[in-house]
PDB file of N, CA and C in Angstrom:
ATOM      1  N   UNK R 923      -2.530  15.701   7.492  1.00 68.00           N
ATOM      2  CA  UNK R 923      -3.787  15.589   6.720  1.00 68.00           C
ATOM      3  C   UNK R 923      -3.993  16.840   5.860  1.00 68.00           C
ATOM      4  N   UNK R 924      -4.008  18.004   6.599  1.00 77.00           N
ATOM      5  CA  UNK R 924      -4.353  18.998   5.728  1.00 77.00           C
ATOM      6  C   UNK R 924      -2.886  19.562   4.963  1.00 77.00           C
ATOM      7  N   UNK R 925      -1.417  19.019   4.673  1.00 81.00           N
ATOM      8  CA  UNK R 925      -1.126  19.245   3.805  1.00 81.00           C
ATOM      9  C   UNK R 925      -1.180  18.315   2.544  1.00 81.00           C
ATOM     10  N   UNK R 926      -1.685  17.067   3.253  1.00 80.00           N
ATOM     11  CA  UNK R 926      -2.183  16.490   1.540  1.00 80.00           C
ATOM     12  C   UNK R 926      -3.069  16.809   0.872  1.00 80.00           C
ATOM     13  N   UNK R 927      -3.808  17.340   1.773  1.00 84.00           N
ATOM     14  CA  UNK R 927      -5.321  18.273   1.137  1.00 84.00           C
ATOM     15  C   UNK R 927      -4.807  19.150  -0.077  1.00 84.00           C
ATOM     16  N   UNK R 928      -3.655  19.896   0.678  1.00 71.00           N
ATOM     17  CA  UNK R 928      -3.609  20.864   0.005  1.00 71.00           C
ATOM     18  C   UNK R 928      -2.302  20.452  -1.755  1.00 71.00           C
ATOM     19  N   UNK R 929      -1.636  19.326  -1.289  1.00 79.00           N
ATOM     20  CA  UNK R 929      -0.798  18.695  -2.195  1.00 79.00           C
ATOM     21  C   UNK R 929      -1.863  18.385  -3.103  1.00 79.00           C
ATOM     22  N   UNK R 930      -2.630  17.688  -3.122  1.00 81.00           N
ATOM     23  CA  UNK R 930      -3.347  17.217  -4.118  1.00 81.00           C
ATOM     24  C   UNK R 930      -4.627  18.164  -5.003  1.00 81.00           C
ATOM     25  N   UNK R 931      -4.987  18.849  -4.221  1.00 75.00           N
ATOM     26  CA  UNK R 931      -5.525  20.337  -4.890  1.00 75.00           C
ATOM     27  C   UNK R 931      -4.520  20.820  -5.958  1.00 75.00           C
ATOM     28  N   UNK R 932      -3.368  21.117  -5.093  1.00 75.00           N
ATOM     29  CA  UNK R 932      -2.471  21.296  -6.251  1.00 75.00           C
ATOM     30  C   UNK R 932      -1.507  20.767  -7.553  1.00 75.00           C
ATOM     31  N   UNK R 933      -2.351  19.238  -7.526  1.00 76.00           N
ATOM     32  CA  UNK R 933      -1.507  18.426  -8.191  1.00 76.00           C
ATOM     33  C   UNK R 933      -2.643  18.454  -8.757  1.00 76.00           C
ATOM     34  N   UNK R 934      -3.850  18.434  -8.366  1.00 73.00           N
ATOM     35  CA  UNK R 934      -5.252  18.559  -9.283  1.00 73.00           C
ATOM     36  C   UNK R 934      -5.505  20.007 -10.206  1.00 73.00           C
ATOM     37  N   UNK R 935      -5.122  21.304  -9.807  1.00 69.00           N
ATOM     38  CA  UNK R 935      -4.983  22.342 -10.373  1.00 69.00           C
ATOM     39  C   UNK R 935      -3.572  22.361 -11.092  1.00 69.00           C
ATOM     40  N   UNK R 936      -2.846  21.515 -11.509  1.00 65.00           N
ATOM     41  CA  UNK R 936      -2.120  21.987 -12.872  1.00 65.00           C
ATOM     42  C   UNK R 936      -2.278  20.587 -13.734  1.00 65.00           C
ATOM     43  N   UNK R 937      -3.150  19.642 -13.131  1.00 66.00           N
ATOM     44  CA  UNK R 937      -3.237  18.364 -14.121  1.00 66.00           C
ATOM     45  C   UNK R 937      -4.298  19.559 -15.035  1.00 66.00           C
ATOM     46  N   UNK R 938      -5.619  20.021 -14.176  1.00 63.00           N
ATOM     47  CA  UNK R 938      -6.451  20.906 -14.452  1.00 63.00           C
ATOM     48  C   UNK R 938      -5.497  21.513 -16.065  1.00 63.00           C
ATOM     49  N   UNK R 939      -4.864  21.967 -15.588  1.00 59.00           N
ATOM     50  CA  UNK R 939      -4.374  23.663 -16.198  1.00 59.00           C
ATOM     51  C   UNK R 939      -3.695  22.754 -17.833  1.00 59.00           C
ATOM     52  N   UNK R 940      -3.054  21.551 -17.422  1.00 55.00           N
ATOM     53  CA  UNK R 940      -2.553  20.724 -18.432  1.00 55.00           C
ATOM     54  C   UNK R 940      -3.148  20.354 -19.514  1.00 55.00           C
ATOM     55  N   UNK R 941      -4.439  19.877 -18.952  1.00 55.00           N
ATOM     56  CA  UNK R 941      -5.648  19.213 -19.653  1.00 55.00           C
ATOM     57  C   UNK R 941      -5.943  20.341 -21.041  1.00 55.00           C
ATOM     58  N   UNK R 942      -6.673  21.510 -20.211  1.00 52.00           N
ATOM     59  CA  UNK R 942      -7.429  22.934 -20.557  1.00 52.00           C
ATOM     60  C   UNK R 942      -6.103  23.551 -21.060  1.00 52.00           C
ATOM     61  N   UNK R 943      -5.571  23.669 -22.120  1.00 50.00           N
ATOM     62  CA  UNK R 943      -4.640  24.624 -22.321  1.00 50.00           C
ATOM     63  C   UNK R 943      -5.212  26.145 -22.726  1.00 50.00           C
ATOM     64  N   UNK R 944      -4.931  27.016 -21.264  1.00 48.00           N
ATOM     65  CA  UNK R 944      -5.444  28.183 -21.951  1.00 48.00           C
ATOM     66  C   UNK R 944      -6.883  28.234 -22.272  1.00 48.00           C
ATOM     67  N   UNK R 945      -7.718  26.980 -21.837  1.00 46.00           N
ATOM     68  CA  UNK R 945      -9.121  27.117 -22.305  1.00 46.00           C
ATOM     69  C   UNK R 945     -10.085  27.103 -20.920  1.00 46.00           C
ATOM     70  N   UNK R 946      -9.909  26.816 -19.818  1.00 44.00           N
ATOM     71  CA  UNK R 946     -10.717  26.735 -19.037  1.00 44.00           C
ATOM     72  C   UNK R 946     -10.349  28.667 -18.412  1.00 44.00           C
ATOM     73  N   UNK R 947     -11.585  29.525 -18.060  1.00 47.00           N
ATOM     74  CA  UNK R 947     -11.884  30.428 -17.083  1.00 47.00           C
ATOM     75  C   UNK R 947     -10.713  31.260 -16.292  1.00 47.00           C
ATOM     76  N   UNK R 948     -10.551  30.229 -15.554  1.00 47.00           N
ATOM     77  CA  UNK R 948      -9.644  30.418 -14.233  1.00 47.00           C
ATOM     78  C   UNK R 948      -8.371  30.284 -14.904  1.00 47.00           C
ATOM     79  N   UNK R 949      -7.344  31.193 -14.851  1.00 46.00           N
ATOM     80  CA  UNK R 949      -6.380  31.047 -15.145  1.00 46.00           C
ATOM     81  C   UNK R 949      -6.033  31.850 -16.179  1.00 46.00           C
ATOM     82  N   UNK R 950      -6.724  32.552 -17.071  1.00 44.00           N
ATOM     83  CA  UNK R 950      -6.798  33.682 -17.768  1.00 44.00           C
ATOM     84  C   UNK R 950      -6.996  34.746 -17.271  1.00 44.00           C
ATOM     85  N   UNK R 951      -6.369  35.830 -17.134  1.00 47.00           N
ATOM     86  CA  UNK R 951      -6.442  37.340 -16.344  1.00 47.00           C
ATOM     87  C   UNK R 951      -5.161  37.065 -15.595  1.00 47.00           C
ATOM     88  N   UNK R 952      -4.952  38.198 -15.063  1.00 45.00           N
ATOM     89  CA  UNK R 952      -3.843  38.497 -14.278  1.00 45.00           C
ATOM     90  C   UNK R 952      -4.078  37.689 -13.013  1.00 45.00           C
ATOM     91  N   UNK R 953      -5.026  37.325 -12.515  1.00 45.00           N
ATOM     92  CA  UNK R 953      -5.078  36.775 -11.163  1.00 45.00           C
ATOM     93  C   UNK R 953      -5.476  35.527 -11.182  1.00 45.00           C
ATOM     94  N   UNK R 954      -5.153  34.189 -12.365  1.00 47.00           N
ATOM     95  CA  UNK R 954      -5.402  33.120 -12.655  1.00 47.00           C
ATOM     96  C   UNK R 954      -4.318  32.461 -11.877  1.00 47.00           C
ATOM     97  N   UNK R 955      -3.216  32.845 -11.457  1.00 45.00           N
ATOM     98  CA  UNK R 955      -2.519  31.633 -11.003  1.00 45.00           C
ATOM     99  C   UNK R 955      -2.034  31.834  -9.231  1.00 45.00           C
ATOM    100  N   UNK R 956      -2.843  32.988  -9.334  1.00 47.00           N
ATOM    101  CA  UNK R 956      -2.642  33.634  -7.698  1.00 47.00           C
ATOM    102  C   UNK R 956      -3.432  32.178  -6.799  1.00 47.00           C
ATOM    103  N   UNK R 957      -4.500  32.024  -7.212  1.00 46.00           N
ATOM    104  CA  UNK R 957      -5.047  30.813  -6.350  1.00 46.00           C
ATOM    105  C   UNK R 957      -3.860  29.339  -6.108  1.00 46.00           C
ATOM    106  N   UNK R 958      -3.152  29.332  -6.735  1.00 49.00           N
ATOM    107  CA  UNK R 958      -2.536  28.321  -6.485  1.00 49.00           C
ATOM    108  C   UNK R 958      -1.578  28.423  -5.824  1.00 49.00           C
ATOM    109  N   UNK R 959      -0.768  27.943  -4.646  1.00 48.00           N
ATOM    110  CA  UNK R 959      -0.194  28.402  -3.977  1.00 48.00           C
ATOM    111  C   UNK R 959       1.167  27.887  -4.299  1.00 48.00           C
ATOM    112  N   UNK R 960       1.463  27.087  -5.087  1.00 53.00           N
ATOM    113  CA  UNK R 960       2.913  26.530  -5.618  1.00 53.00           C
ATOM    114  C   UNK R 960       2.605  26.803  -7.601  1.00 53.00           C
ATOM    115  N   UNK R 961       3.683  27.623  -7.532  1.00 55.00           N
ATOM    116  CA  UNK R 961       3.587  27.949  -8.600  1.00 55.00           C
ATOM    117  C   UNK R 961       5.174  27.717  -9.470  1.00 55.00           C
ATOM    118  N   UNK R 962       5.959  27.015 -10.183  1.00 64.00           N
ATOM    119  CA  UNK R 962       6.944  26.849 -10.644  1.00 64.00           C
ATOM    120  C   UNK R 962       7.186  27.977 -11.567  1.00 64.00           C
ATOM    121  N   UNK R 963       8.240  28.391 -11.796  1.00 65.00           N
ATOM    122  CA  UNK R 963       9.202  29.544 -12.769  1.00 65.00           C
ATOM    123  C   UNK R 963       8.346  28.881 -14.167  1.00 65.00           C
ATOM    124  N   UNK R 964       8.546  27.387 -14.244  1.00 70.00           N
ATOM    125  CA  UNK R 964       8.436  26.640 -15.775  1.00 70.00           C
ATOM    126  C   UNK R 964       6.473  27.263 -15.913  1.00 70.00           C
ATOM    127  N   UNK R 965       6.155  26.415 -15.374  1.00 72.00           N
ATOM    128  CA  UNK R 965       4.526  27.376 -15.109  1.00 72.00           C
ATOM    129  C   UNK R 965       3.756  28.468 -15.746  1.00 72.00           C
ATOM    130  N   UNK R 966       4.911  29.415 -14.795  1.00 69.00           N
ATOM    131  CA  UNK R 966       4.642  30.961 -15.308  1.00 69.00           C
ATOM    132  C   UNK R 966       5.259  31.292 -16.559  1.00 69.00           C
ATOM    133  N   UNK R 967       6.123  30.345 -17.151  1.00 72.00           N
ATOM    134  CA  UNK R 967       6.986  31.052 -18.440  1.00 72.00           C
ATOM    135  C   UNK R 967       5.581  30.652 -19.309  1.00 72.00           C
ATOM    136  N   UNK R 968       5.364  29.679 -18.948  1.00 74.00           N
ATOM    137  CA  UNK R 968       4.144  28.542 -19.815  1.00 74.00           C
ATOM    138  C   UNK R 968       2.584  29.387 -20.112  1.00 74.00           C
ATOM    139  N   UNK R 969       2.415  30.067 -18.846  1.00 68.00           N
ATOM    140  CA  UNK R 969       1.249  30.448 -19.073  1.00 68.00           C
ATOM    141  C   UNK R 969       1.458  31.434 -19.411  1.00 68.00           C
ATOM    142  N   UNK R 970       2.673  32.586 -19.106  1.00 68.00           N
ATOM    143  CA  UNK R 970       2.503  33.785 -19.853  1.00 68.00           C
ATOM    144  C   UNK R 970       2.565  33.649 -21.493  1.00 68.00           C
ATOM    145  N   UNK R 971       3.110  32.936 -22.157  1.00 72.00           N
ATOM    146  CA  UNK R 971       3.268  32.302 -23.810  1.00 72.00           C
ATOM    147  C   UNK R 971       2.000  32.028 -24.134  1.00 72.00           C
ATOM    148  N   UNK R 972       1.003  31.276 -23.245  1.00 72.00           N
ATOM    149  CA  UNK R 972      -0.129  31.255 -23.394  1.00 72.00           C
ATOM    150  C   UNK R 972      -1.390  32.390 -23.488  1.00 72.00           C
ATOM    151  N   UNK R 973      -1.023  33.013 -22.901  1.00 68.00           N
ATOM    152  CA  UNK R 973      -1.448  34.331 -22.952  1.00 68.00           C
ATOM    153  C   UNK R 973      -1.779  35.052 -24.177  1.00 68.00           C
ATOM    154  N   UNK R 974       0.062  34.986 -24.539  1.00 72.00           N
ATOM    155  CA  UNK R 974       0.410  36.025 -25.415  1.00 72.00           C
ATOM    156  C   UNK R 974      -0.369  35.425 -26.689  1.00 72.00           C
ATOM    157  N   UNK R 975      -0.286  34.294 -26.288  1.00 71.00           N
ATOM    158  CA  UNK R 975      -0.786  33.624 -27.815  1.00 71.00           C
ATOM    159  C   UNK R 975      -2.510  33.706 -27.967  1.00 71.00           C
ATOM    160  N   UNK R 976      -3.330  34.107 -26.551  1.00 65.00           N
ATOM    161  CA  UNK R 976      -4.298  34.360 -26.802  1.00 65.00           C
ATOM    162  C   UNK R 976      -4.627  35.463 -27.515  1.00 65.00           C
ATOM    163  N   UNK R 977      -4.008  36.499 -27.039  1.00 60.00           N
ATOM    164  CA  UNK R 977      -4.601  38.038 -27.224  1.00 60.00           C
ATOM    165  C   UNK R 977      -3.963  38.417 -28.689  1.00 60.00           C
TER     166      UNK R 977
END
């Protein structure tokens, strides 16, 4: 039970992150992707580009 809890949180936090590119709160700053506990290489290449492209 509680790892589907936690599967689907996390299938809900990068549909999240998909949706919001770079626009929702959470997930901007250095400690945006620490909350998520599965984090893919592809992900992090993704959001750091995102980043860069903010600032």
């Amino acid at each position: 039970f509680l790892e589907k809890t936690i599967r689907s949180a996390v299938e809900q936090h990068l549909f999240n992150s998909h949706m919001h590119t770079g626009q929702s709160s959470e997930g901007l700053g250095p400690t945006g992707h620490s909350s998520s506990p599965v984090t893919t290489a592809r992900e992090r290449r993704r959001h750091l580009r995102e980043q860069e492209e903010n600032f």
